Amino acid sequence: MTILYPSPIFGPVKSRRLGISLGVNLIPADGKLCTFDCLYCECGFNAGQRPLLPRPSRSDVSEALEAQLLKMQAEGQLPDVITFAGNGEPTAHPDFPAIVGDTMRLRDKYCPQAKVAVLSNATMSHKPQVFEALMRVDDNIQKLDTVSPQYIHLVDRPVGSYDVNEVIKTLCAFKGHVMVQTLFMCGTTSKGISVDNTSERFVAPWIEALKKIKPQRVMVYTIDRETPEPGLLKAPVAVLDAIGQRVREAGFEVSVSY
């Protein structure tokens, strides 16, 4: 069972990592548009979820967000965070930088204590205007599941060109204004190929990449919902905790979500 989110605003929802989160979905509500096609994506595979509706416009997003913040204000429950997430990669929206500006303005007006977060797969973060917008948000959360090109092309399945070393350079360029999110899992694909990235072969070079990036925080997590590819398994709690401990020992703040 795949999950598609309303657009342009959804929630608030209780996030494992972020608290009470009001979602901003820059993808149409009837499908998925993403620069990755991850085997574990709760929204399903790209090919089976192509939207027919257009992306929400900048004005659509601003008007819907303000209406929802007014409603939450009247109910006395404002969000802990306004999160760009949803049915695909938010930074791929052509008006992403301007929408971030509108969102920051509305946050400052209605809930200045809330943070603005972006959950991204880092495929667009090298673009100057996207990079600048990500530097403005409070929580710039970028994905790095591994440093193995083979694993990335097996599991994350980038739609366009993707060079993990170039991505790491971009993450370094944030100069600490970045959080790294990494999904660990076990199991195999339907063809019997291992997707386990919890072994030393994957964890050690990933930690070395973290030392270069110097993120303000690392988010370690595992699959939480049904995946479109059968055979994928949650990483065991003890394994996640052990990885989290290694990240702490490397000098970084870390959160571990099961």
Coordinates of C-alpha atoms in Angstrom, one line a residue:
M1 CA 0.0 0.0 0.0
T2 CA 1.5 3.3 -1.1
I3 CA 1.0 6.7 0.6
L4 CA 0.4 9.9 -1.2
Y5 CA 0.0 13.2 0.6
P6 CA -2.4 16.1 0.1
S7 CA -1.0 19.1 -1.7
P8 CA 0.2 21.7 -1.1
I9 CA -0.3 21.4 2.6
F10 CA -0.8 18.3 4.7
G11 CA -1.0 17.5 8.4
P12 CA -0.1 18.4 11.0
V13 CA 1.5 15.0 11.6
K14 CA 3.6 13.6 14.4
S15 CA 7.1 13.1 13.0
R16 CA 9.5 10.5 14.4
R17 CA 12.3 13.0 14.0
L18 CA 10.8 16.5 14.0
G19 CA 7.8 16.7 16.4
I20 CA 4.5 18.2 15.3
S21 CA 5.1 18.8 11.7
L22 CA 3.0 20.8 9.2
G23 CA 3.9 19.4 5.7
V24 CA 4.4 21.4 2.6
N25 CA 4.1 19.2 -0.5
L26 CA 5.3 20.8 -3.7
I27 CA 4.2 17.7 -5.7
P28 CA 0.7 17.1 -7.1
A29 CA -1.6 15.2 -4.7
D30 CA -2.4 12.6 -7.3
G31 CA 1.1 11.2 -7.9
K32 CA 4.8 11.2 -7.3
L33 CA 7.6 13.3 -8.9
C34 CA 11.1 12.5 -7.7
T35 CA 14.7 12.6 -8.8
F36 CA 15.2 9.3 -6.9
D37 CA 13.1 6.2 -7.4
C38 CA 14.0 4.5 -4.1
L39 CA 13.1 0.8 -3.5
Y40 CA 11.8 1.7 0.0
C41 CA 9.8 4.8 -0.9
E42 CA 6.4 4.8 0.9
C43 CA 5.0 6.8 -2.1
G44 CA 5.7 3.9 -4.5
F45 CA 7.7 3.7 -7.6
N46 CA 7.8 6.7 -10.0
A47 CA 6.4 4.8 -13.0
G48 CA 3.3 3.7 -11.2
Q49 CA 2.5 7.0 -9.6
R50 CA 2.8 9.6 -12.3
P51 CA 0.5 12.6 -11.5
L52 CA -2.0 14.1 -13.9
L53 CA -2.4 17.3 -12.0
P54 CA 0.1 20.2 -12.2
R55 CA 2.5 21.2 -9.4
P56 CA 1.0 23.6 -7.0
S57 CA 1.9 27.2 -7.8
R58 CA 3.8 29.6 -5.5
S59 CA 0.6 31.4 -4.8
D60 CA -1.3 28.1 -4.2
V61 CA 1.3 27.2 -1.5
S62 CA 1.4 30.5 0.2
E63 CA -2.4 30.9 0.4
A64 CA -2.9 27.3 1.7
L65 CA -0.1 27.6 4.2
E66 CA -1.4 30.9 5.6
A67 CA -5.0 29.5 5.9
Q68 CA -3.7 26.4 7.8
L69 CA -1.6 28.4 10.1
L70 CA -4.5 30.7 10.9
K71 CA -6.6 27.6 11.6
M72 CA -4.0 26.1 13.9
Q73 CA -3.5 29.4 15.6
A74 CA -7.3 29.6 16.4
E75 CA -7.1 26.0 17.7
G76 CA -4.2 26.8 19.9
Q77 CA -1.8 24.2 18.4
L78 CA 0.9 25.7 16.2
P79 CA 3.5 23.4 14.7
D80 CA 7.0 22.7 16.0
V81 CA 8.2 22.7 12.4
I82 CA 7.0 23.4 8.9
T83 CA 8.5 20.7 6.7
F84 CA 9.0 20.5 3.0
A85 CA 8.3 16.9 2.2
G86 CA 5.6 14.8 0.5
N87 CA 5.3 13.0 -2.8
G88 CA 8.8 13.6 -4.1
E89 CA 11.8 15.9 -4.2
P90 CA 10.7 19.4 -3.0
T91 CA 13.8 21.3 -4.3
A92 CA 12.9 20.2 -7.9
H93 CA 10.0 22.7 -7.9
P94 CA 10.9 25.5 -10.3
D95 CA 9.8 28.1 -7.7
F96 CA 11.4 26.4 -4.7
P97 CA 13.6 29.3 -3.6
A98 CA 10.7 31.8 -3.7
I99 CA 8.4 29.4 -1.9
V100 CA 11.0 29.1 0.8
G101 CA 11.0 32.9 1.2
D102 CA 7.2 33.0 1.4
T103 CA 7.2 30.2 4.0
M104 CA 9.8 31.9 6.2
R105 CA 7.8 35.1 6.1
L106 CA 4.6 33.3 7.1
R107 CA 6.4 31.4 9.8
D108 CA 7.8 34.6 11.3
K109 CA 4.3 36.1 11.3
Y110 CA 2.3 33.2 12.8
C111 CA 4.6 30.9 14.6
P112 CA 8.1 32.4 15.0
Q113 CA 9.1 29.6 17.4
A114 CA 8.6 27.0 14.7
K115 CA 11.5 25.8 12.5
V116 CA 11.3 25.5 8.7
A117 CA 12.8 22.2 7.5
V118 CA 13.5 20.7 4.1
L119 CA 13.8 16.9 3.6
S120 CA 15.8 16.5 0.4
N121 CA 17.7 13.8 -1.4
A122 CA 20.5 16.3 -2.2
T123 CA 20.2 15.9 -6.0
M124 CA 19.4 19.6 -6.6
S125 CA 21.3 21.2 -3.8
H126 CA 24.3 22.1 -6.1
K127 CA 22.1 24.5 -8.0
P128 CA 23.0 28.0 -6.7
Q129 CA 19.5 29.3 -6.0
V130 CA 18.5 26.0 -4.3
F131 CA 21.7 26.1 -2.3
E132 CA 21.0 29.6 -1.1
A133 CA 17.4 28.7 -0.2
L134 CA 18.6 25.7 1.8
M135 CA 21.1 28.0 3.7
R136 CA 18.1 30.1 4.8
V137 CA 16.0 27.3 6.4
D138 CA 16.5 26.2 10.0
D139 CA 16.9 22.5 9.3
N140 CA 18.5 21.7 6.0
I141 CA 18.2 17.8 6.0
Q142 CA 19.9 16.1 3.1
K143 CA 20.0 12.4 2.3
L144 CA 23.2 10.3 2.1
D145 CA 22.3 6.6 2.4
T146 CA 25.8 5.4 1.6
V147 CA 28.9 6.4 -0.3
S148 CA 28.8 3.3 -2.6
P149 CA 27.8 4.2 -6.1
Q150 CA 26.7 0.6 -6.7
Y151 CA 24.3 0.7 -3.7
I152 CA 22.9 4.1 -4.7
H153 CA 22.1 2.9 -8.2
L154 CA 20.6 -0.4 -6.8
V155 CA 18.5 1.2 -4.0
D156 CA 18.1 5.0 -4.4
R157 CA 18.0 4.7 -8.2
P158 CA 18.7 8.3 -9.3
V159 CA 16.6 9.4 -12.3
G160 CA 19.3 11.6 -13.7
S161 CA 23.1 11.7 -13.4
Y162 CA 24.3 11.3 -9.8
D163 CA 27.9 11.5 -8.5
V164 CA 28.1 10.8 -4.8
N165 CA 31.5 12.5 -4.5
E166 CA 30.1 15.7 -6.0
V167 CA 27.1 15.4 -3.6
I168 CA 29.5 15.1 -0.7
K169 CA 31.4 18.2 -1.9
T170 CA 28.1 20.1 -2.0
L171 CA 27.2 19.0 1.5
C172 CA 30.7 20.1 2.7
A173 CA 30.0 23.5 1.1
F174 CA 27.1 24.1 3.6
K175 CA 29.9 24.5 6.2
G176 CA 27.9 22.8 8.9
H177 CA 24.5 24.2 8.1
V178 CA 23.2 20.7 7.1
M179 CA 21.8 17.6 8.7
V180 CA 22.5 14.2 7.1
Q181 CA 19.7 11.7 7.1
T182 CA 20.6 8.1 6.4
L183 CA 18.3 5.1 6.0
F184 CA 19.7 1.7 7.1
M185 CA 17.9 -1.5 6.2
C186 CA 18.4 -5.2 5.7
G187 CA 16.9 -7.8 3.4
T188 CA 17.0 -8.4 -0.3
T189 CA 15.4 -7.3 -3.5
S190 CA 12.9 -9.5 -5.3
K191 CA 15.8 -10.7 -7.4
G192 CA 17.7 -11.8 -4.2
I193 CA 20.2 -9.0 -4.2
S194 CA 21.2 -7.8 -0.7
V195 CA 20.2 -4.2 0.3
D196 CA 21.9 -4.4 3.7
N197 CA 23.9 -1.3 4.3
T198 CA 24.6 -1.9 8.0
S199 CA 27.9 -3.7 7.6
E200 CA 31.3 -2.3 8.2
R201 CA 31.8 -2.2 4.4
F202 CA 29.2 0.5 4.2
V203 CA 29.3 2.2 7.7
A204 CA 33.0 2.9 7.9
P205 CA 33.3 4.9 4.6
W206 CA 30.0 6.7 5.4
I207 CA 31.4 7.9 8.7
E208 CA 34.5 9.1 6.9
A209 CA 32.2 11.1 4.7
L210 CA 30.5 12.6 7.7
K211 CA 33.9 13.7 9.0
K212 CA 34.3 15.7 5.8
I213 CA 30.8 17.1 5.8
K214 CA 30.8 18.1 9.5
P215 CA 26.9 18.1 9.8
Q216 CA 25.3 19.7 12.8
R217 CA 23.3 16.5 13.3
V218 CA 23.0 13.0 11.8
M219 CA 19.6 11.3 11.5
V220 CA 19.9 7.5 11.5
Y221 CA 16.6 5.7 10.8
T222 CA 15.1 2.7 9.1
I223 CA 12.0 1.8 7.0
D224 CA 8.8 2.5 8.9
R225 CA 6.0 1.6 6.4
E226 CA 5.3 -0.9 3.7
T227 CA 7.7 -0.7 0.8
P228 CA 6.9 -1.1 -2.9
E229 CA 9.8 -3.6 -3.2
P230 CA 9.1 -6.8 -1.3
G231 CA 11.9 -8.3 0.8
L232 CA 13.2 -5.1 2.4
L233 CA 13.5 -5.4 6.2
K234 CA 13.9 -2.9 9.1
A235 CA 17.4 -2.7 10.5
P236 CA 17.4 -4.2 14.0
V237 CA 17.3 -1.8 16.9
A238 CA 20.7 -3.0 18.3
V239 CA 22.3 -2.4 14.9
L240 CA 20.9 1.1 14.6
D241 CA 22.0 1.9 18.1
A242 CA 25.5 0.7 17.4
I243 CA 25.7 2.8 14.3
G244 CA 24.4 5.8 16.3
Q245 CA 27.0 5.2 18.9
R246 CA 29.8 5.2 16.3
V247 CA 28.5 8.5 15.0
R248 CA 28.6 10.0 18.5
E249 CA 32.1 8.7 19.0
A250 CA 33.1 10.5 15.8
G251 CA 31.9 13.7 17.4
F252 CA 28.5 14.3 16.0
E253 CA 25.0 14.8 17.5
V254 CA 22.8 11.9 16.3
S255 CA 19.2 10.8 16.5
V256 CA 18.2 7.2 16.0
S257 CA 14.6 6.4 14.9
Y258 CA 13.2 2.9 14.7

